[in-house]
Coordinates of C-alpha atoms and ligand atoms in Angstrom, one line a residue:
M1 CA -4.3 -9.9 -22.9
S2 CA -5.4 -12.8 -21.8
G3 CA -9.0 -12.0 -19.7
S4 CA -11.1 -9.3 -19.5
T5 CA -10.6 -6.3 -21.7
P6 CA -8.3 -3.4 -19.7
R7 CA -10.7 -0.2 -19.2
S8 CA -7.9 2.1 -19.4
T9 CA -9.3 5.1 -19.3
K10 CA -7.7 7.2 -17.5
G11 CA -4.5 5.6 -17.3
R12 CA -3.0 2.4 -15.4
I13 CA -3.1 2.0 -11.7
F14 CA 0.3 -0.2 -9.8
S15 CA 0.0 -0.8 -5.8
G16 CA 1.4 -3.2 -3.5
I17 CA 1.2 -3.8 -0.1
K18 CA 3.9 -5.7 1.3
P19 CA 3.5 -9.4 2.8
T20 CA 4.5 -8.6 6.2
G21 CA 2.5 -9.8 9.2
D22 CA -1.4 -8.6 9.6
L23 CA -3.0 -6.1 6.8
H24 CA -4.4 -3.0 9.4
L25 CA -6.5 -0.4 9.4
G26 CA -4.0 2.0 8.0
N27 CA -4.0 -0.4 4.8
Y28 CA -7.9 -1.0 4.3
I29 CA -8.0 3.4 4.6
G30 CA -4.9 4.5 2.6
A31 CA -4.4 1.8 0.2
L32 CA -7.0 -0.8 -0.2
R33 CA -10.2 1.2 -0.5
N34 CA -8.8 3.4 -2.3
W35 CA -7.8 0.7 -4.6
V36 CA -11.5 -1.0 -4.7
A37 CA -12.8 2.7 -5.3
M38 CA -10.5 3.0 -8.7
Q39 CA -10.6 0.2 -10.3
K40 CA -13.6 0.8 -12.4
D41 CA -12.2 3.8 -14.2
Y42 CA -8.5 2.4 -14.6
D43 CA -6.5 -0.7 -15.8
C44 CA -5.2 -1.7 -12.3
M45 CA -2.2 -3.5 -11.2
F46 CA -2.2 -4.6 -7.5
C47 CA 0.6 -6.7 -6.3
V48 CA 2.0 -8.2 -2.9
V49 CA 5.6 -7.3 -2.9
D50 CA 7.3 -10.1 -1.1
L51 CA 10.5 -8.8 -2.9
H52 CA 9.7 -5.8 -1.0
A53 CA 9.5 -7.8 2.0
I54 CA 12.4 -9.2 2.4
T55 CA 14.2 -6.2 2.6
V56 CA 13.8 -7.2 6.3
W57 CA 13.9 -10.7 7.7
Q58 CA 10.8 -12.7 7.9
D59 CA 10.4 -15.8 8.9
P60 CA 9.6 -18.0 5.7
K61 CA 6.5 -19.8 6.5
E62 CA 5.2 -16.9 8.0
L63 CA 5.4 -15.3 5.1
L64 CA 4.3 -17.6 3.0
R65 CA 1.1 -17.5 5.3
A66 CA 1.1 -13.5 5.3
T67 CA 1.6 -13.7 1.1
R68 CA -1.5 -15.7 0.3
E69 CA -3.7 -13.4 3.6
V70 CA -2.6 -10.4 1.5
A71 CA -4.0 -11.5 -1.4
A72 CA -7.3 -12.9 0.1
G73 CA -7.2 -9.3 2.1
M74 CA -7.3 -7.9 -1.1
V75 CA -10.5 -9.7 -2.5
A76 CA -12.1 -9.8 0.8
S77 CA -11.7 -5.9 0.6
G78 CA -13.4 -5.6 -2.9
I79 CA -10.6 -5.9 -5.4
D80 CA -12.4 -7.7 -8.3
P81 CA -9.7 -10.7 -9.7
V82 CA -10.5 -11.2 -12.9
E83 CA -11.4 -7.1 -14.2
N84 CA -7.9 -6.7 -12.7
I85 CA -4.7 -8.1 -12.6
L86 CA -3.3 -9.4 -8.7
F87 CA -0.2 -10.8 -8.3
V88 CA 3.1 -12.1 -6.2
Q89 CA 5.9 -9.9 -7.2
S90 CA 8.4 -12.7 -7.5
H91 CA 5.9 -14.3 -9.5
V92 CA 7.2 -11.4 -12.3
A93 CA 11.0 -12.0 -12.6
Q94 CA 11.5 -8.8 -14.7
H95 CA 11.0 -7.2 -11.8
A96 CA 13.6 -7.5 -10.1
E97 CA 15.7 -7.3 -13.9
L98 CA 14.4 -4.1 -14.1
A99 CA 15.1 -2.9 -10.4
W100 CA 19.2 -3.8 -11.3
L101 CA 18.9 -0.7 -14.2
F102 CA 17.2 1.7 -12.3
N103 CA 19.9 0.6 -9.2
C104 CA 22.3 2.6 -12.5
V105 CA 19.7 5.1 -13.0
A106 CA 19.1 5.7 -9.4
R107 CA 21.8 8.3 -7.6
L108 CA 23.0 8.0 -4.4
G109 CA 22.5 11.3 -3.2
W110 CA 18.6 11.0 -4.0
L111 CA 18.1 7.4 -1.6
N112 CA 20.4 9.1 1.0
R113 CA 17.1 11.4 1.3
M114 CA 14.4 8.5 2.2
T115 CA 13.5 9.4 4.9
Q116 CA 12.2 5.5 4.9
F117 CA 15.2 4.7 5.4
K118 CA 16.8 6.2 7.8
D119 CA 13.3 5.4 10.2
K120 CA 13.9 1.3 9.2
A121 CA 17.5 1.5 9.6
G122 CA 17.5 3.5 12.5
K123 CA 20.9 3.9 14.9
D124 CA 22.9 0.5 13.5
R125 CA 22.6 1.5 9.7
E126 CA 25.7 -0.8 9.0
K127 CA 23.3 -3.8 10.2
A128 CA 20.4 -2.9 7.2
S129 CA 20.2 -4.5 4.4
A130 CA 21.9 -3.1 0.8
G131 CA 18.8 -4.2 -0.4
L132 CA 16.7 -1.7 2.4
Y133 CA 18.6 1.1 0.6
V134 CA 18.0 0.5 -3.1
Y135 CA 13.8 -0.8 -2.2
P136 CA 12.8 3.0 -4.3
A137 CA 14.3 1.6 -6.9
L138 CA 13.0 -2.2 -7.0
M139 CA 9.6 -0.2 -6.2
A140 CA 9.8 2.3 -9.6
A141 CA 10.4 -1.4 -10.8
D142 CA 7.5 -2.6 -10.1
I143 CA 5.3 0.9 -10.6
L144 CA 7.8 1.7 -14.1
L145 CA 7.4 -2.7 -15.8
Y146 CA 4.3 -1.6 -17.0
K147 CA 3.6 2.0 -17.5
G148 CA 1.9 2.5 -14.5
T149 CA 0.6 6.5 -14.1
H150 CA -1.1 7.1 -11.2
V151 CA 0.0 4.9 -8.2
P152 CA -2.8 5.1 -4.6
V153 CA -0.9 5.1 -1.9
G154 CA -1.2 6.5 2.3
E155 CA 1.5 10.0 3.0
D156 CA 4.6 7.7 4.2
Q157 CA 5.1 6.2 0.2
K158 CA 4.9 9.9 -1.8
Q159 CA 8.7 10.0 -1.5
H160 CA 9.0 7.1 -2.9
V161 CA 7.0 8.1 -6.0
E162 CA 8.3 11.1 -6.4
L163 CA 11.8 9.3 -6.6
T164 CA 9.5 6.7 -8.9
R165 CA 9.5 10.1 -11.2
D166 CA 13.0 11.5 -11.5
I167 CA 14.1 7.8 -11.7
A168 CA 11.1 7.7 -15.2
Q169 CA 12.3 11.6 -16.2
K170 CA 16.1 10.3 -15.9
F171 CA 16.4 7.1 -18.2
N172 CA 14.3 8.8 -20.4
N173 CA 16.9 11.8 -20.6
D174 CA 19.5 10.1 -20.6
F175 CA 19.1 7.2 -23.2
G176 CA 16.4 10.2 -25.5
V177 CA 13.1 8.6 -24.8
T178 CA 10.0 8.9 -24.3
L179 CA 8.8 5.5 -22.5
F180 CA 8.1 6.6 -19.6
P181 CA 5.4 8.1 -18.2
L182 CA 5.8 10.2 -14.8
P183 CA 3.5 8.4 -12.5
E184 CA 1.4 10.9 -10.6
P185 CA 1.0 9.4 -6.7
V186 CA -2.6 9.3 -5.5
I187 CA -2.7 10.4 -1.7
Q188 CA -6.2 11.2 -1.1
G189 CA -9.4 10.9 1.5
P190 CA -9.6 12.1 4.9
G191 CA -7.5 8.3 5.7
T192 CA -3.7 9.2 3.9
R193 CA -1.9 9.0 7.7
I194 CA -3.8 6.7 10.2
M195 CA -2.3 6.9 13.5
S196 CA -1.7 4.4 16.7
L197 CA -4.3 3.5 18.1
R198 CA -2.2 4.5 21.5
D199 CA -0.4 7.4 20.6
G200 CA -1.4 9.3 18.0
T201 CA 2.0 11.0 16.9
R202 CA 2.7 7.3 16.3
K203 CA 2.1 5.6 12.1
M204 CA -1.0 2.5 12.5
S205 CA 1.7 0.0 11.9
K206 CA 2.2 -3.8 11.7
S207 CA 5.4 -3.4 14.6
E208 CA 3.6 -0.9 16.6
P209 CA 4.7 -2.5 20.2
S210 CA 1.3 -2.7 22.1
E211 CA -1.3 -5.3 20.8
F212 CA -4.3 -2.1 21.1
A213 CA -2.8 0.3 19.1
C214 CA -3.2 -1.3 15.7
I215 CA -6.8 -3.0 14.1
Y216 CA -6.4 -6.0 12.6
M217 CA -8.4 -7.1 9.4
T218 CA -8.5 -10.5 10.6
D219 CA -9.9 -9.4 14.5
T220 CA -13.0 -10.4 15.7
A221 CA -15.6 -7.9 16.6
E222 CA -15.1 -7.7 20.2
A223 CA -11.7 -7.3 19.0
I224 CA -12.1 -4.2 17.2
R225 CA -14.8 -2.7 20.1
D226 CA -12.1 -3.1 23.0
K227 CA -9.7 -1.0 20.7
I228 CA -11.5 1.5 20.4
K229 CA -12.7 1.7 23.5
R230 CA -9.6 2.1 24.9
A231 CA -8.0 4.5 22.2
T232 CA -6.1 7.1 23.6
T233 CA -8.1 10.3 23.9
D234 CA -7.5 13.9 26.1
P235 CA -10.5 15.2 28.1
N236 CA -12.1 17.6 26.0
L237 CA -15.1 17.3 24.4
L238 CA -15.4 16.8 20.6
P239 CA -15.2 20.1 18.4
D240 CA -17.6 22.1 16.4
S241 CA -14.9 23.0 13.8
V242 CA -12.6 21.4 12.0
A243 CA -10.2 23.8 13.3
G244 CA -11.0 22.8 17.2
L245 CA -8.7 19.9 16.5
E246 CA -5.7 22.1 16.2
G247 CA -3.1 19.6 18.7
R248 CA -5.2 17.1 19.4
A249 CA -3.9 14.4 17.7
E250 CA -6.2 11.4 18.9
A251 CA -9.1 13.3 18.2
T252 CA -8.1 14.1 14.4
N253 CA -7.3 10.5 13.9
L254 CA -10.5 8.7 15.3
L255 CA -12.4 11.5 13.2
S256 CA -10.8 10.6 10.5
I257 CA -10.8 7.3 10.4
Y258 CA -14.7 7.8 10.8
A259 CA -14.7 10.0 8.2
A260 CA -12.5 7.7 5.9
L261 CA -14.8 4.4 6.5
T262 CA -17.8 6.6 6.3
D263 CA -17.1 8.1 2.5
R264 CA -17.0 11.1 3.9
T265 CA -15.1 14.5 5.4
L266 CA -13.6 15.7 8.7
E267 CA -16.1 18.4 8.6
E268 CA -19.1 16.7 7.8
V269 CA -18.1 14.2 10.6
V270 CA -17.0 17.2 13.1
A271 CA -20.6 18.7 12.2
E272 CA -22.1 15.4 13.2
T273 CA -19.8 14.8 16.4
K274 CA -19.5 18.3 17.6
G275 CA -19.8 18.3 21.2
Q276 CA -20.3 15.0 21.9
Q277 CA -18.4 12.6 24.8
F278 CA -15.9 10.4 23.5
S279 CA -17.4 7.6 25.0
Q280 CA -20.9 8.2 22.9
F281 CA -18.3 8.5 19.3
K282 CA -16.3 5.5 20.2
A283 CA -19.3 4.1 20.2
T284 CA -20.4 5.0 16.8
L285 CA -17.3 4.3 15.7
A286 CA -17.0 0.8 16.7
D287 CA -20.8 -0.1 15.2
T288 CA -19.1 1.5 12.1
A289 CA -15.6 -0.2 11.8
V290 CA -16.6 -3.3 12.9
A291 CA -20.2 -3.1 10.3
V292 CA -17.5 -1.8 7.7
L293 CA -14.7 -5.1 8.6
G294 CA -16.5 -7.7 10.0
P295 CA -18.1 -8.7 6.2
I296 CA -13.8 -8.9 4.8
N297 CA -13.3 -10.1 8.0
A298 CA -15.9 -13.4 7.1
E299 CA -14.5 -13.6 3.1
M300 CA -10.7 -12.8 4.4
K301 CA -11.5 -16.5 6.4
R302 CA -13.4 -18.1 3.8
L303 CA -10.8 -17.5 0.8
M304 CA -7.6 -18.2 3.7
A305 CA -9.9 -21.7 3.8
D306 CA -9.3 -22.5 0.4
P307 CA -6.0 -22.0 -0.5
A308 CA -5.2 -23.4 -3.7
E309 CA -8.5 -21.3 -4.8
I310 CA -5.8 -18.0 -4.1
D311 CA -2.9 -19.8 -5.7
R312 CA -5.4 -20.3 -9.2
I313 CA -6.3 -16.0 -8.5
L314 CA -2.1 -15.7 -8.3
K315 CA -1.3 -17.6 -11.4
R316 CA -3.7 -15.9 -13.5
G317 CA -3.0 -12.6 -12.2
A318 CA 1.4 -12.9 -12.7
D319 CA -0.1 -14.9 -16.6
K320 CA -1.3 -11.5 -17.2
A321 CA 1.7 -9.2 -15.7
C322 CA 4.0 -11.6 -17.3
D323 CA 2.0 -10.7 -21.3
L324 CA 2.6 -6.8 -20.2
A325 CA 5.8 -6.4 -18.8
V326 CA 8.5 -8.7 -21.6
P327 CA 7.5 -6.6 -24.5
I328 CA 8.3 -3.1 -21.7
L329 CA 10.9 -5.0 -20.6
K330 CA 12.1 -5.5 -23.9
E331 CA 12.1 -2.2 -25.5
I332 CA 13.9 -0.7 -22.3
Y333 CA 16.8 -3.5 -22.4
D334 CA 17.0 -2.2 -27.0
A335 CA 17.3 1.9 -25.5
V336 CA 19.5 0.6 -23.4
G337 CA 21.9 -1.5 -25.8
F338 CA 21.8 -4.8 -24.5
L339 CA 22.4 -6.8 -27.0
P340 CA 19.6 -8.8 -28.3
R341 CA 19.1 -12.6 -27.8
T342 CA 18.6 -14.5 -30.8
Ligands
AMP1 P1 2.9 -1.2 3.6 O1 2.3 -2.7 4.4 O2 3.6 -1.0 4.1 O3 3.4 -2.4 2.4 O4 2.5 -0.7 3.4 C1 0.8 -1.0 2.2 C2 0.1 0.3 2.1 O5 -1.1 1.0 2.8 C3 0.6 1.2 1.4 O6 0.4 1.8 0.4 C4 0.9 2.4 2.7 O7 1.2 4.0 2.1 C5 -0.1 2.8 3.0 N1 -0.3 2.7 4.5 C6 0.7 1.5 5.7 N2 0.1 2.1 6.9 C7 -0.6 3.2 7.1 C8 -1.2 3.9 7.8 N3 -1.1 3.8 9.0 N4 -2.0 4.7 7.3 C9 -2.5 5.1 5.6 N5 -2.0 4.4 4.9 C10 -0.7 3.2 4.9
LIG2 N1 6.3 0.5 -1.1 C1 5.3 0.4 -0.8 C2 5.2 0.3 0.6 O1 5.9 -0.3 1.6 C3 4.8 -1.1 -0.9 C4 5.3 -0.9 -3.1 C5 5.8 -1.6 -3.1 C6 4.3 -0.4 -3.6 N2 5.6 -1.4 -4.9 C7 5.2 -0.7 -5.1 C8 3.7 0.6 -3.3 C9 4.4 0.0 -6.0 C10 2.2 1.3 -4.5 C11 3.4 1.3 -5.9 O2 3.6 0.5 1.2

């Protein structure tokens, strides 16, 4: 590998974020913050997964903008683009090639169980793209193309990582090889599923209808404060134990965000905030969120003003990723029995 020395002490991480609109607090807490914490101990590949983005319609200009913005968000959050491999999925054609093989390994029955497909396709399933349906095979290809061993993601991706394990295992069995590791999902910390600020039963996502539901990493300090102030709560004081959060989805969500942003457990923040009014706690939470996201936001702006620098980072990443992918795909093709091109 060119550039840095791999730190493959505990294994290889692969993870990705789709360039489908602005990054939000769920992406930051559920994914990016954990990546930053893990990057010292693993050999890491972080990918802007544009092939995944187009499983639903994306405006081409917006896709281009969001691709650079997600890369900028990764760097601004603290991902070191020199020590790690940060790249765009479509720059390494082997992802799509391996995805085809895995379409032939994955069983229809497995794909039919994927809850994300059911959610995203909605009622009018006939109109969903075929890509949305086979998306988990592409995700498995992303991870296994580099023999990834650990996949840090939010809770919503657990099922896809489990399917990746099934694909790896079936491939190894079918071809009598031990080519692929069985990658582990790494779903950790108090914020594995950040919920909408307006409705504690809905996941925070880019497609939330209310503009106050989602804190974006590009939000100004005023916008962050305003959204937290307006966040839905209940009429009670904050509880004195985690058990007291039972049936209080909004309170649980806000406390989980606070715990994640201050690197503490839910128990620890409940001990700090017990008996407080929401107004008092929200002021503390807003200060914390602004203190964490403010510098990231400023760094994202600085990077976005220099797209050539982002493109250089991504080119270097794609070159390194390609160097790793080419021999592994060759090994896979040999196992399948494809005639080598001489
Ligand atoms: P996406 O934006 O859907 O490509 O998601 C990128 C990463 O962010 C994945 O690891 C997701 O699991 C994670 N993620 C997205 N939304 C949330 C959320 N509301 N809470 C926690 N993690 C999330
Ligand atoms: N499917 C993930 C999401 O929607 C993004 C993703 C694509 C991914 N490929 C991956 C995550 C590989 C981890 C590993 O959030």
